[in-house]
PDB file of C-alpha atoms and ligand atoms in Angstrom:
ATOM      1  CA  UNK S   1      15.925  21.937   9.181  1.00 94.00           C
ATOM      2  CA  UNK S   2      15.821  18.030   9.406  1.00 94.00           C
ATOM      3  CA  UNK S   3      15.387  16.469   5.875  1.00 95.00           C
ATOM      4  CA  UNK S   4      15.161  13.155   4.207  1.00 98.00           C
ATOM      5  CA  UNK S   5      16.920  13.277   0.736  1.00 98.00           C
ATOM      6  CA  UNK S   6      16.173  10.032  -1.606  1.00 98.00           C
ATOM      7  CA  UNK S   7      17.502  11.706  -4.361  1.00 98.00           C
ATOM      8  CA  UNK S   8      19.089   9.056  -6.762  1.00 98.00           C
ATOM      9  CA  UNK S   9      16.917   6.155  -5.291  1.00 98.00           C
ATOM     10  CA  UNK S  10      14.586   4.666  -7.658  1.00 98.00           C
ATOM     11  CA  UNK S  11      11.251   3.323  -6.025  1.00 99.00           C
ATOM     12  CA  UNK S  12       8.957   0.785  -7.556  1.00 99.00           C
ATOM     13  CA  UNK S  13       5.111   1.531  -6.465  1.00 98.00           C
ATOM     14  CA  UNK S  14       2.871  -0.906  -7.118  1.00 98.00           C
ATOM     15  CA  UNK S  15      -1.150   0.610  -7.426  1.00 98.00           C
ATOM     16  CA  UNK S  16       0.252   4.219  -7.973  1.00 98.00           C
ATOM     17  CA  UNK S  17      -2.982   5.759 -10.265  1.00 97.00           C
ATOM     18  CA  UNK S  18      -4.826   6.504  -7.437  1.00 97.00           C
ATOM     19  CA  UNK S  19      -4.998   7.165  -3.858  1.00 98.00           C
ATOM     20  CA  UNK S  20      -2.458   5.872  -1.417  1.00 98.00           C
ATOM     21  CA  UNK S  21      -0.111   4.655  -4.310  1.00 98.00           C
ATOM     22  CA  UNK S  22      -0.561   7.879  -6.305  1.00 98.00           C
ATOM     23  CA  UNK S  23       0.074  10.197  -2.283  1.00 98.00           C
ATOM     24  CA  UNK S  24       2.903   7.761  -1.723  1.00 98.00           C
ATOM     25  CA  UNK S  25       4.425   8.734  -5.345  1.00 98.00           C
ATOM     26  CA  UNK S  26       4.511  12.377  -4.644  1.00 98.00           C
ATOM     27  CA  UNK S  27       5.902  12.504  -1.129  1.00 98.00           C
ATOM     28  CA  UNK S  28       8.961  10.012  -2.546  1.00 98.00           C
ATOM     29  CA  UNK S  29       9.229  12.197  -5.390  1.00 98.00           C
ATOM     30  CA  UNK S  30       8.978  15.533  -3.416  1.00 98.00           C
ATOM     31  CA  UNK S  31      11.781  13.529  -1.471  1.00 98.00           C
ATOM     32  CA  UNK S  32      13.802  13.570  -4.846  1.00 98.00           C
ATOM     33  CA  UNK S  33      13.534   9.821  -5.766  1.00 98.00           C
ATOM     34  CA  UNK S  34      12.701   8.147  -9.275  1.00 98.00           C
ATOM     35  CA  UNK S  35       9.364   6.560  -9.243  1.00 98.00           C
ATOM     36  CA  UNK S  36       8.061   3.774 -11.268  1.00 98.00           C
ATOM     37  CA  UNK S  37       4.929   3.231 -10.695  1.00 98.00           C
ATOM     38  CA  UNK S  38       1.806   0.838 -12.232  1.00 98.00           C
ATOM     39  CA  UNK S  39      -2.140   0.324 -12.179  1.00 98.00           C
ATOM     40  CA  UNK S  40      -4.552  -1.531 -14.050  1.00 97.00           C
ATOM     41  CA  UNK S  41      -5.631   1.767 -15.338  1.00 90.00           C
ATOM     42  CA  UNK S  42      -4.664   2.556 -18.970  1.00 88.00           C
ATOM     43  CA  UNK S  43      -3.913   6.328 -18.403  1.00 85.00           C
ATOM     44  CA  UNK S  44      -0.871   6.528 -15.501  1.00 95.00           C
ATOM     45  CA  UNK S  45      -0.677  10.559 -16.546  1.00 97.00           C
ATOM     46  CA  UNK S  46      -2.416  11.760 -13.400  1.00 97.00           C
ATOM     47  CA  UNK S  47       0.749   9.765 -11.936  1.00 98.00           C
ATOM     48  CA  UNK S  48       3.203  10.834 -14.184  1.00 98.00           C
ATOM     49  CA  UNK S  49       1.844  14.429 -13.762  1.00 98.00           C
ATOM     50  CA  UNK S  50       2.085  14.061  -9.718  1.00 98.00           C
ATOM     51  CA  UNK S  51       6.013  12.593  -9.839  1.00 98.00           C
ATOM     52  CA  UNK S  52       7.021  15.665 -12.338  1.00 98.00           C
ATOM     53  CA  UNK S  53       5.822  18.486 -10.844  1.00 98.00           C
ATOM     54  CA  UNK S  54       7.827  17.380  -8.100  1.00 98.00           C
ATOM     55  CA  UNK S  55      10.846  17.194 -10.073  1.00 97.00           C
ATOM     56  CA  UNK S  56      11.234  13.389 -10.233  1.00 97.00           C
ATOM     57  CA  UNK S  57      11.103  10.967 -13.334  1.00 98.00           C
ATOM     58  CA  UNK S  58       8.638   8.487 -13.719  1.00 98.00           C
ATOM     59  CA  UNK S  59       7.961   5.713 -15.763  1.00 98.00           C
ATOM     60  CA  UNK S  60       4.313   4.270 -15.756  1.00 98.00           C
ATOM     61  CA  UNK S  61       3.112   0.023 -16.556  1.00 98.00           C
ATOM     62  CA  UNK S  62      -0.334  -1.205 -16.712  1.00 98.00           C
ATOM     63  CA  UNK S  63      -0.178  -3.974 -14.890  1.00 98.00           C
ATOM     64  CA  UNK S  64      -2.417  -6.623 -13.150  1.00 98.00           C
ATOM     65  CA  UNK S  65       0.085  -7.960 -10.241  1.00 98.00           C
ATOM     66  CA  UNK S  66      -1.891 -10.765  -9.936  1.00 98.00           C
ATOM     67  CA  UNK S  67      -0.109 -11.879 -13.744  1.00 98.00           C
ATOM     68  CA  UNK S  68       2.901 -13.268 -12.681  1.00 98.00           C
ATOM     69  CA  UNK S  69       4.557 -12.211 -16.528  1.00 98.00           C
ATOM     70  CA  UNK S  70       2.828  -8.947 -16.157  1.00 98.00           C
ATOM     71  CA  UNK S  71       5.078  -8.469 -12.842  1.00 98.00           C
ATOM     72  CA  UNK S  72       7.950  -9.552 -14.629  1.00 98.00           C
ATOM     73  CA  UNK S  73       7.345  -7.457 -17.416  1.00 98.00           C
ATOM     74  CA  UNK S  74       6.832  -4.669 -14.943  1.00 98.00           C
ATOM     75  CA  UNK S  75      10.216  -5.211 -13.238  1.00 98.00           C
ATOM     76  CA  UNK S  76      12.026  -5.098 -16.408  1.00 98.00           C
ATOM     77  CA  UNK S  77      10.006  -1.948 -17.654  1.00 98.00           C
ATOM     78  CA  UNK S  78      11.780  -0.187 -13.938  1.00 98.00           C
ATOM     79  CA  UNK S  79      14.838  -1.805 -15.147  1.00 98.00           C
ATOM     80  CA  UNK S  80      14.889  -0.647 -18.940  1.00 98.00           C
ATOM     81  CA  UNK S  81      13.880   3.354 -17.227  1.00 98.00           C
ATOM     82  CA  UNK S  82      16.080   3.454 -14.368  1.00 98.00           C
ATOM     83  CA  UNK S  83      18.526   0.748 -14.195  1.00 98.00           C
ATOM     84  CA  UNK S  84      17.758  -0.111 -10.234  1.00 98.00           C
ATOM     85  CA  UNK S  85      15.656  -0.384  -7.978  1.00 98.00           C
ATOM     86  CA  UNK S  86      15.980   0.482  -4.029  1.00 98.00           C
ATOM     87  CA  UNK S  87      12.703   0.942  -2.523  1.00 99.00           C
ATOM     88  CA  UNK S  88       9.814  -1.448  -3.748  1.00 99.00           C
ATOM     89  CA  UNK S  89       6.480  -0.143  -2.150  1.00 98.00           C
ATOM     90  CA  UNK S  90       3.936  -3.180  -2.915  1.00 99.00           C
ATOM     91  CA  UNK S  91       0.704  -1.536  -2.212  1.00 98.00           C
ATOM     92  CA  UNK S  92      -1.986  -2.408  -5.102  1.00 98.00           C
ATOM     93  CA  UNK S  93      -4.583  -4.210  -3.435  1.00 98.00           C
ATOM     94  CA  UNK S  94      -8.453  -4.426  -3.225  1.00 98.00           C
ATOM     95  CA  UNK S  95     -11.393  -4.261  -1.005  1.00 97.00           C
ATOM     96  CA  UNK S  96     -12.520  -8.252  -1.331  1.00 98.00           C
ATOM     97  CA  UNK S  97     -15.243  -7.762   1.322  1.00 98.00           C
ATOM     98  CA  UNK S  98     -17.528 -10.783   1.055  1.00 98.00           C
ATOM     99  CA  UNK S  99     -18.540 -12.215   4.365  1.00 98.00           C
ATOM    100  CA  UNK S 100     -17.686 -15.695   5.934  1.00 98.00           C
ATOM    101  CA  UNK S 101     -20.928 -17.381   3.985  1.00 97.00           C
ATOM    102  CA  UNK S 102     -21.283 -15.161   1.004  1.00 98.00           C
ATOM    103  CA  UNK S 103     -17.398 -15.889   0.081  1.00 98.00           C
ATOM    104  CA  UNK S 104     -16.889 -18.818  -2.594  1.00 98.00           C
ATOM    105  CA  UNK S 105     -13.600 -20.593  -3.876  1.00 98.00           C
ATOM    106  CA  UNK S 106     -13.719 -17.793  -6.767  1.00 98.00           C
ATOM    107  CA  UNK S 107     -13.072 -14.596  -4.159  1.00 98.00           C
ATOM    108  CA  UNK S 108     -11.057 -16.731  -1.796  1.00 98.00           C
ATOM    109  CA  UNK S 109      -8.245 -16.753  -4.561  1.00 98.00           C
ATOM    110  CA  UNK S 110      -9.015 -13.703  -5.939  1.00 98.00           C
ATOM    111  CA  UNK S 111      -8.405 -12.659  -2.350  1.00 98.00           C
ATOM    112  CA  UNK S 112      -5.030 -14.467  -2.209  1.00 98.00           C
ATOM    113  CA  UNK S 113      -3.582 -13.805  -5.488  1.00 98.00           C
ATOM    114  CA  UNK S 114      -4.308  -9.985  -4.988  1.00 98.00           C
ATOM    115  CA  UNK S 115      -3.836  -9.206  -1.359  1.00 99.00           C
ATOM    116  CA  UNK S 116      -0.955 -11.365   0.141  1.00 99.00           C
ATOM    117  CA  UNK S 117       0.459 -13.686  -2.926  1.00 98.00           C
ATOM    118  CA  UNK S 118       1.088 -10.770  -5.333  1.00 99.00           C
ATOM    119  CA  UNK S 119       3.078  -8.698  -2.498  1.00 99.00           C
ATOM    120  CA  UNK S 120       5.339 -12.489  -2.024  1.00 99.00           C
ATOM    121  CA  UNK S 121       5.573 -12.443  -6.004  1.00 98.00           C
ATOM    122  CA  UNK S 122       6.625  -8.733  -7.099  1.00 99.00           C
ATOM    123  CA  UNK S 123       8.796  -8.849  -3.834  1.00 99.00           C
ATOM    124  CA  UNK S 124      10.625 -12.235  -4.776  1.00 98.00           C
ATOM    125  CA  UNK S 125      11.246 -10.369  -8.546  1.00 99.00           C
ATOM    126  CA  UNK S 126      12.776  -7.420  -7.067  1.00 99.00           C
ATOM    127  CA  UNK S 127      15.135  -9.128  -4.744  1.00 98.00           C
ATOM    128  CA  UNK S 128      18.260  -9.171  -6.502  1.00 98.00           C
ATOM    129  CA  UNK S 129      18.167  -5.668  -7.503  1.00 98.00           C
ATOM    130  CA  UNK S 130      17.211  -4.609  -4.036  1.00 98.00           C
ATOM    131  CA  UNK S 131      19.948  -6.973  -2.543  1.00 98.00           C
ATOM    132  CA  UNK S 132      22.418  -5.143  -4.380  1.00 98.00           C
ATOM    133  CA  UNK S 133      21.404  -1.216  -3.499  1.00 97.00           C
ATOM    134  CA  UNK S 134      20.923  -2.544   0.335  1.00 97.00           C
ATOM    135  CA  UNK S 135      16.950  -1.663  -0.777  1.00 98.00           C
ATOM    136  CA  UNK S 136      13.657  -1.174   1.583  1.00 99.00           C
ATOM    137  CA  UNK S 137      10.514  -3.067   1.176  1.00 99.00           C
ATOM    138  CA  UNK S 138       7.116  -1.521   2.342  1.00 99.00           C
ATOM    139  CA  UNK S 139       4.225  -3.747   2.167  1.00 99.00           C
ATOM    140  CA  UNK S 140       0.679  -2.228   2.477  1.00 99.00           C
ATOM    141  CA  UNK S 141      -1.390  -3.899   4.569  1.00 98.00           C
ATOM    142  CA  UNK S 142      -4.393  -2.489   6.603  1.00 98.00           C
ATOM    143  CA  UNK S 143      -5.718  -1.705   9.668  1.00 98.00           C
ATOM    144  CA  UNK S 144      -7.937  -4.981   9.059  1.00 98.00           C
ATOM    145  CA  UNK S 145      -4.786  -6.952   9.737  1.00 98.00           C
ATOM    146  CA  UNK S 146      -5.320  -6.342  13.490  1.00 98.00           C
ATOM    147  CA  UNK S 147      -9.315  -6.018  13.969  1.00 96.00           C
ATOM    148  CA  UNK S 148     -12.378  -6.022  11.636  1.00 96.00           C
ATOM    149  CA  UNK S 149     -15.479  -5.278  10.902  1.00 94.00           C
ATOM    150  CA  UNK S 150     -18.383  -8.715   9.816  1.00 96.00           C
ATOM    151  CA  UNK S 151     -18.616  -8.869   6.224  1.00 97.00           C
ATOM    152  CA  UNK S 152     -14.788  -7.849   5.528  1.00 98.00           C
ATOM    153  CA  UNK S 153     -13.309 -11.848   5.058  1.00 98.00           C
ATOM    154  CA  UNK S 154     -11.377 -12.598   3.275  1.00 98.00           C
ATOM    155  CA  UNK S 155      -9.346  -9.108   2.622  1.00 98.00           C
ATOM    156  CA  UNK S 156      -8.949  -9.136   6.878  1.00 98.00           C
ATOM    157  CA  UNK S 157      -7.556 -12.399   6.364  1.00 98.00           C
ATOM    158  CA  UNK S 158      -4.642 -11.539   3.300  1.00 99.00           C
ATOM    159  CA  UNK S 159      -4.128  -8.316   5.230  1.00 98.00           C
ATOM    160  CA  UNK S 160      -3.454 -10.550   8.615  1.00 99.00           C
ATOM    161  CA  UNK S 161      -1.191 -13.058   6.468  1.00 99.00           C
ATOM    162  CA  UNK S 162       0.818  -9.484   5.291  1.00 99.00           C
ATOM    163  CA  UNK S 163       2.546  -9.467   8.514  1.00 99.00           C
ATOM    164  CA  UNK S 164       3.940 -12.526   8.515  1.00 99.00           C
ATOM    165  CA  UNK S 165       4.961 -11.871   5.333  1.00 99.00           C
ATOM    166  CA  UNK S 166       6.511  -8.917   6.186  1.00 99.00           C
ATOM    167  CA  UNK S 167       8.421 -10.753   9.501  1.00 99.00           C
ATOM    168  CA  UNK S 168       9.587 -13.851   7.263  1.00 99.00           C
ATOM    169  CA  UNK S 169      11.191 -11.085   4.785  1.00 98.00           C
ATOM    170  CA  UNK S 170      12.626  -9.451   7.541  1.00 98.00           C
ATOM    171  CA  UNK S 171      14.242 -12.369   8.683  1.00 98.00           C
ATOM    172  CA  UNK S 172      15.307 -13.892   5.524  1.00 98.00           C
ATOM    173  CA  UNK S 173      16.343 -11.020   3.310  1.00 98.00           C
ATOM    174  CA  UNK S 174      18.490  -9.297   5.735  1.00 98.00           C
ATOM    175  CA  UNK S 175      20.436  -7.284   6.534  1.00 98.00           C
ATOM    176  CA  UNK S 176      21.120  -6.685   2.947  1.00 98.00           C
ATOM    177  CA  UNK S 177      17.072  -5.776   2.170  1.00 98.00           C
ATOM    178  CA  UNK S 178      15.402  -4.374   5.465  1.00 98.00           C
ATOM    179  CA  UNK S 179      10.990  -5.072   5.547  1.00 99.00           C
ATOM    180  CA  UNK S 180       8.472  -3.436   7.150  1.00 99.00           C
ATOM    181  CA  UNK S 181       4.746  -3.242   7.016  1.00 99.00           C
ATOM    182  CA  UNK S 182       2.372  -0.201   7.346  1.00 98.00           C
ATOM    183  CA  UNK S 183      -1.090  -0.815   8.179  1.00 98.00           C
ATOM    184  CA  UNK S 184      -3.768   2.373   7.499  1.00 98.00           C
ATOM    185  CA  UNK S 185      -6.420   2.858   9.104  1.00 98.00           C
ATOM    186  CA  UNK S 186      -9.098   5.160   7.262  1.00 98.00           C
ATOM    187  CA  UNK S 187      -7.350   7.325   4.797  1.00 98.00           C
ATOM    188  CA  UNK S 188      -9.433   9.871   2.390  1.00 98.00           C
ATOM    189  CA  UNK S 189      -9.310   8.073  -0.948  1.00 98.00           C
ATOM    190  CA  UNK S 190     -11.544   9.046  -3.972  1.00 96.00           C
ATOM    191  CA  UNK S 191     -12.510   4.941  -3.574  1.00 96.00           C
ATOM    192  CA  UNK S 192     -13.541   5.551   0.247  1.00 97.00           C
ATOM    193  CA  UNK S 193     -15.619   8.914  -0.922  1.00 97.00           C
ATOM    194  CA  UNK S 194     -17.407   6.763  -3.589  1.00 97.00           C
ATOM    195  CA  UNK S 195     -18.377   4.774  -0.064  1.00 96.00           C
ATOM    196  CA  UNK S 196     -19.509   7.670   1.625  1.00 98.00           C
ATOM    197  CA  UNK S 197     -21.438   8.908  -1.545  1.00 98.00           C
ATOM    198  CA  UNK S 198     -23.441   5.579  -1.560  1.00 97.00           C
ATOM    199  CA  UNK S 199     -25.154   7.059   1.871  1.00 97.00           C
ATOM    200  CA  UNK S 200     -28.422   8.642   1.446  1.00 98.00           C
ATOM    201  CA  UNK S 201     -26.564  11.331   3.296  1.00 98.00           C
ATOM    202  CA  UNK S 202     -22.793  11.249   2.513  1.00 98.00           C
ATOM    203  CA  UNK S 203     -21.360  14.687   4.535  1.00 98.00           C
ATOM    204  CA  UNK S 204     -23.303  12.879   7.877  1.00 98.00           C
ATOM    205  CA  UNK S 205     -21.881   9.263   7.448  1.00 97.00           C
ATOM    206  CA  UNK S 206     -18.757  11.043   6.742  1.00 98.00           C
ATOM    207  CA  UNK S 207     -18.964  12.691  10.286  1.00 97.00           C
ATOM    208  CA  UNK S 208     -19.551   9.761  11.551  1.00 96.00           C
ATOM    209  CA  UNK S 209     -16.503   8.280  10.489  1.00 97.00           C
ATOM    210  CA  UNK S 210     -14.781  10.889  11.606  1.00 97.00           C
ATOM    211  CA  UNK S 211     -15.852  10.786  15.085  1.00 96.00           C
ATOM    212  CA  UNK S 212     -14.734   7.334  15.408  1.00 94.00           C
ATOM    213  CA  UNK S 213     -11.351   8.675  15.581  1.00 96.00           C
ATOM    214  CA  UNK S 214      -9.581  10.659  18.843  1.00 96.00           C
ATOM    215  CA  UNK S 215      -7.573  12.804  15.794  1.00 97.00           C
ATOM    216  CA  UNK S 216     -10.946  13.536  14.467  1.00 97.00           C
ATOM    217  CA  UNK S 217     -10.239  13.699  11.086  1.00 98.00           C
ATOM    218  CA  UNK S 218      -9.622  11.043   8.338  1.00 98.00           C
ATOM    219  CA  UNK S 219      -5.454   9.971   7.414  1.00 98.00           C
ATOM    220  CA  UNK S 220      -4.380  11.779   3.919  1.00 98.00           C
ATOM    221  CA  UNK S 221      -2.533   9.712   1.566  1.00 98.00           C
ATOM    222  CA  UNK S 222       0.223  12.499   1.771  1.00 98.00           C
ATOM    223  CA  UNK S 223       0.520  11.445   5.955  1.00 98.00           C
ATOM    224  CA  UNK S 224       1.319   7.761   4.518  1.00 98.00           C
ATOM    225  CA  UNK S 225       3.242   9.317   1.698  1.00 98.00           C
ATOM    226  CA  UNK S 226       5.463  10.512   4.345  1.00 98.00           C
ATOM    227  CA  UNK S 227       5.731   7.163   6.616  1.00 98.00           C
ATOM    228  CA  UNK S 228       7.213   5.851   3.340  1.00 99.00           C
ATOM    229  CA  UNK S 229       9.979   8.667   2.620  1.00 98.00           C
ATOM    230  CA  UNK S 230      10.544   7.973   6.324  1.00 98.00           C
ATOM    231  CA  UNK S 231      10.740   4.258   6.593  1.00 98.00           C
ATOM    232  CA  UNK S 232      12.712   4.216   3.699  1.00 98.00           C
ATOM    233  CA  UNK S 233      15.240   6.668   4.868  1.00 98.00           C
ATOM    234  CA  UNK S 234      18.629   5.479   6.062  1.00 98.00           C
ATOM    235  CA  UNK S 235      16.804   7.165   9.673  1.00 98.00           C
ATOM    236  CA  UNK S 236      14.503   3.989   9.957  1.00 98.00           C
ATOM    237  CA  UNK S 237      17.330   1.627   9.782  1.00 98.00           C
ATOM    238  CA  UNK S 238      16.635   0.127  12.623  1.00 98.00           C
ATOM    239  CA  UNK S 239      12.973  -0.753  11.680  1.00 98.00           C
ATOM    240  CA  UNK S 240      12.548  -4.136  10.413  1.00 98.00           C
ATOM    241  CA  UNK S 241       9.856  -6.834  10.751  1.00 98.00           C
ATOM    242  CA  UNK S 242       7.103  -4.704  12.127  1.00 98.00           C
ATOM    243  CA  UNK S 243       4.381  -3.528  10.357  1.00 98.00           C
ATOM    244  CA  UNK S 244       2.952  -0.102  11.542  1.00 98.00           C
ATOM    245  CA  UNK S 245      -0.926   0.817  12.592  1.00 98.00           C
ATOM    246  CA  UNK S 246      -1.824   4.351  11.382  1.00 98.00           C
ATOM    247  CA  UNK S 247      -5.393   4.665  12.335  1.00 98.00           C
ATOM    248  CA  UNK S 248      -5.681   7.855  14.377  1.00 98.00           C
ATOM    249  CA  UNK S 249      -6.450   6.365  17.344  1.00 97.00           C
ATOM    250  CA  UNK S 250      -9.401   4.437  16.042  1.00 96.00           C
ATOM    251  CA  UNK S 251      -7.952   1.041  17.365  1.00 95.00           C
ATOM    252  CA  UNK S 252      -6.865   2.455  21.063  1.00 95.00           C
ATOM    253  CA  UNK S 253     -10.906   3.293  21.378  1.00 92.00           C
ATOM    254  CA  UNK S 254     -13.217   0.686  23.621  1.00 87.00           C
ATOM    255  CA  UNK S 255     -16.129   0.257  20.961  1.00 81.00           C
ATOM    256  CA  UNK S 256     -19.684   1.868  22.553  1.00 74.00           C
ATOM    257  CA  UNK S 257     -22.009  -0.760  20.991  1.00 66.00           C
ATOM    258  CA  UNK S 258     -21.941  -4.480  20.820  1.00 66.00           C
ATOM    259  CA  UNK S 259     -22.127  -6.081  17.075  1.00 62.00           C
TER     260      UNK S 259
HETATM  261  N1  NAD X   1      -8.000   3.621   1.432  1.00 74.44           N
HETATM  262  C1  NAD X   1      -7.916   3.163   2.662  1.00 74.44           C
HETATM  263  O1  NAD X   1      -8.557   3.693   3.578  1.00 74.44           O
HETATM  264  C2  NAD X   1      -7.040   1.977   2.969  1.00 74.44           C
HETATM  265  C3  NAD X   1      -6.933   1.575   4.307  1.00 74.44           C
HETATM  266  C4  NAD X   1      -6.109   0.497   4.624  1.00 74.44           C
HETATM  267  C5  NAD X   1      -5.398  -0.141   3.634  1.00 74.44           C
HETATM  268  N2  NAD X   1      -5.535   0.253   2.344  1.00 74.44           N
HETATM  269  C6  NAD X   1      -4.721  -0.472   1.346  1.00 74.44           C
HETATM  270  O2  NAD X   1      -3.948   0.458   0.620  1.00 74.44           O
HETATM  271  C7  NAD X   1      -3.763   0.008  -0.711  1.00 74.44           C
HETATM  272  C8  NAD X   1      -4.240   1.070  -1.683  1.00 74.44           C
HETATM  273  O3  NAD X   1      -5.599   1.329  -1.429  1.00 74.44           O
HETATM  274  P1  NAD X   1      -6.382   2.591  -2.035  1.00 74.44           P
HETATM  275  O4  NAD X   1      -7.563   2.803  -1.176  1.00 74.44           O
HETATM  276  O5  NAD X   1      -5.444   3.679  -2.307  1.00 74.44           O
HETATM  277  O6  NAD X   1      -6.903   1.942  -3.388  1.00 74.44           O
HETATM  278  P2  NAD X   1      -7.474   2.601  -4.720  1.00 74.44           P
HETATM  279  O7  NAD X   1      -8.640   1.759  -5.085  1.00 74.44           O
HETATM  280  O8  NAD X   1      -7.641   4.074  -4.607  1.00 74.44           O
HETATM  281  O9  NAD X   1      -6.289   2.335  -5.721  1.00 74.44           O
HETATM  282  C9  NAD X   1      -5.894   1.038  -5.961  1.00 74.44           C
HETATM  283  C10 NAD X   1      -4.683   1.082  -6.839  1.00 74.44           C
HETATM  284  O10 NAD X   1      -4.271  -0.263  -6.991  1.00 74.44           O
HETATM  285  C11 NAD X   1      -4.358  -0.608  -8.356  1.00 74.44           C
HETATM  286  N3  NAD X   1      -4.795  -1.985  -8.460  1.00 74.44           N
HETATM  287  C12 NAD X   1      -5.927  -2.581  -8.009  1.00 74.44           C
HETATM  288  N4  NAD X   1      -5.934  -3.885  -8.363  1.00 74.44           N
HETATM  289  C13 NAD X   1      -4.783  -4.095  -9.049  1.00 74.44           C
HETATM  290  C14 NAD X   1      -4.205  -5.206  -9.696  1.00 74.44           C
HETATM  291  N5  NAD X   1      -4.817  -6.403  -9.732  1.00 74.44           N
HETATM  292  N6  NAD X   1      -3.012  -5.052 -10.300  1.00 74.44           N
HETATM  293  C15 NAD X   1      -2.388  -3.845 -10.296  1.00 74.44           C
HETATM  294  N7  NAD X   1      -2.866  -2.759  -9.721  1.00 74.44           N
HETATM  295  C16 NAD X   1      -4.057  -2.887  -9.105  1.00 74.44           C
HETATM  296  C17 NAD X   1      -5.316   0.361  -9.018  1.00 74.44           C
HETATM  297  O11 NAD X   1      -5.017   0.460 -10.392  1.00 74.44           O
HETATM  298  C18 NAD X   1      -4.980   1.625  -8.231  1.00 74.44           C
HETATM  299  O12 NAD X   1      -3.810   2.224  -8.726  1.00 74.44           O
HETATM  300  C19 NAD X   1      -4.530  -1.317  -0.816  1.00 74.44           C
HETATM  301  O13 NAD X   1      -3.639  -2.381  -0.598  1.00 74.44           O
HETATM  302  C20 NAD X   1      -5.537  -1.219   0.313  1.00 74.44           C
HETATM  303  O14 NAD X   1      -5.922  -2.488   0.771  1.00 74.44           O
HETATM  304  C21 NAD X   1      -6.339   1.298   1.989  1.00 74.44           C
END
């Protein structure tokens, strides 16, 4: 039976209360890592609860990564709990969907400090403790990083600038820390439910989704729970630089209408 075994690695998860931080938690945990994990929320225990029952530790922060001293104090909380850190998986972000003329100065840096400079920040932090454990860092972007829909500037924009991110880390961190980037496509988030709930008819927009995709069917946050125990794995060692569309086969499809 092939298996990945990350037992005695320690993995910092940024945005790990809920959806694809909180899926990403429990497949590294499953995998027998540490996990520490933050979120703006107050309560990490749905978190906490998800690591333990699959046998790993975990060690929860509220913190806003857009707070440079919050990510500091954040580090040193992973520090203080687990004395390493080998895997930093920077995936808080936000949905900063404003439109090229709606979009002031105000959500332009909001944009930036959340969804590319925050990822730069936390990653910068890390670096000495990853340097010395020959660590992995995933970055989430998004499937917006390679096309888009109008009205989603400036998050397509951060989630573009991601990937050069991810290549410049590649470059200059290695080999001692090895980068990569993964970029969802439509995973099935409480947050992207809320979406479909705001439809007059949710189950029928969410069939429409659905049918955008040749898999027909939405990604789980376990699926890119288990890109992470994989691209962290000594297996992926040869991945570096890239940053990885999972979109069930949304992207490879010629769009029927015109915008
Ligand atoms: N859900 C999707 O379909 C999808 C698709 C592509 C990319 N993504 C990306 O994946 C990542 C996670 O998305 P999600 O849908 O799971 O989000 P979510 O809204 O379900 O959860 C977001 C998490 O990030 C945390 N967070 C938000 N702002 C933060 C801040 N300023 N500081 C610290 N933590 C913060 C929240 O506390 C929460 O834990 C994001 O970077 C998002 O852009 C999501």
């Amino acid at each position: 039976m092939f298996q990945i075994d990350l037992s005695g690695k320690t993995v910092l998860i940024t945005g790990a209360s809920s959806g694809i931080g909180l899926g990403v938690a429990k497949m590294l945990a499953k995998a027998g890592a540490n996990i520490s994990g933050c979120g703006l929320e107050n309560n990490g225990s749905e978190f906490i609860n998800e690591v333990e029952n699959q046998g790993g530790q975990a060690q929860y922060s509220i913190c806003d990564v857009t707070k440079k001293e919050e990510l500091q104090k954040l580090v040193q909380d992973t520090i203080e709990k687990f004395g390493q850190i080998d895997i930093l998986i920077s995936n808080a972000g936000g949905n900063i969907f404003e439109g090229l003329e709606d979009c002031d100065d105000e959500h332009w840096t909001q944009n930036i400090d959340l969804n590319l400079a925050s990822h730069w920040r936390l990653a910068k932090l890390c670096k000495p403790y990853l340097q010395k454990n020959n660590g992995v860092i995933i970055i989430m972007t998004s499937n917006h990083a390679y096309s888009s829909i109008p009205g989603c500037f400036p998050y397509n924009v951060a989630k573009t600038a991601l990937t050069g991110l991810v290549r410049s880390m590649a470059i200059e961190w290695s080999p001692e820390i090895r980068t990569v980037g993964l970029a969802p496509g439509f995973i099935d988030t409480p947050g992207n439910q809320e979406w479909f709930n705001s439809f007059p008819d949710p189950q029928k927009e969410r069939t429409r989704t659905v049918n955008m995709h040749p898999v027909k069917k939405l990604g789980t946050t376990d699926e890119i729970g288990a890109w992470c125990v994989f691209l962290a794995s000594s297996y992926a060692a040869f991945a570096s630089g890239t940053t990885y569309l999972i979109d069930g086969g949304r992207s490879a499809l010629m769009q029927e209408n015109s915008i």
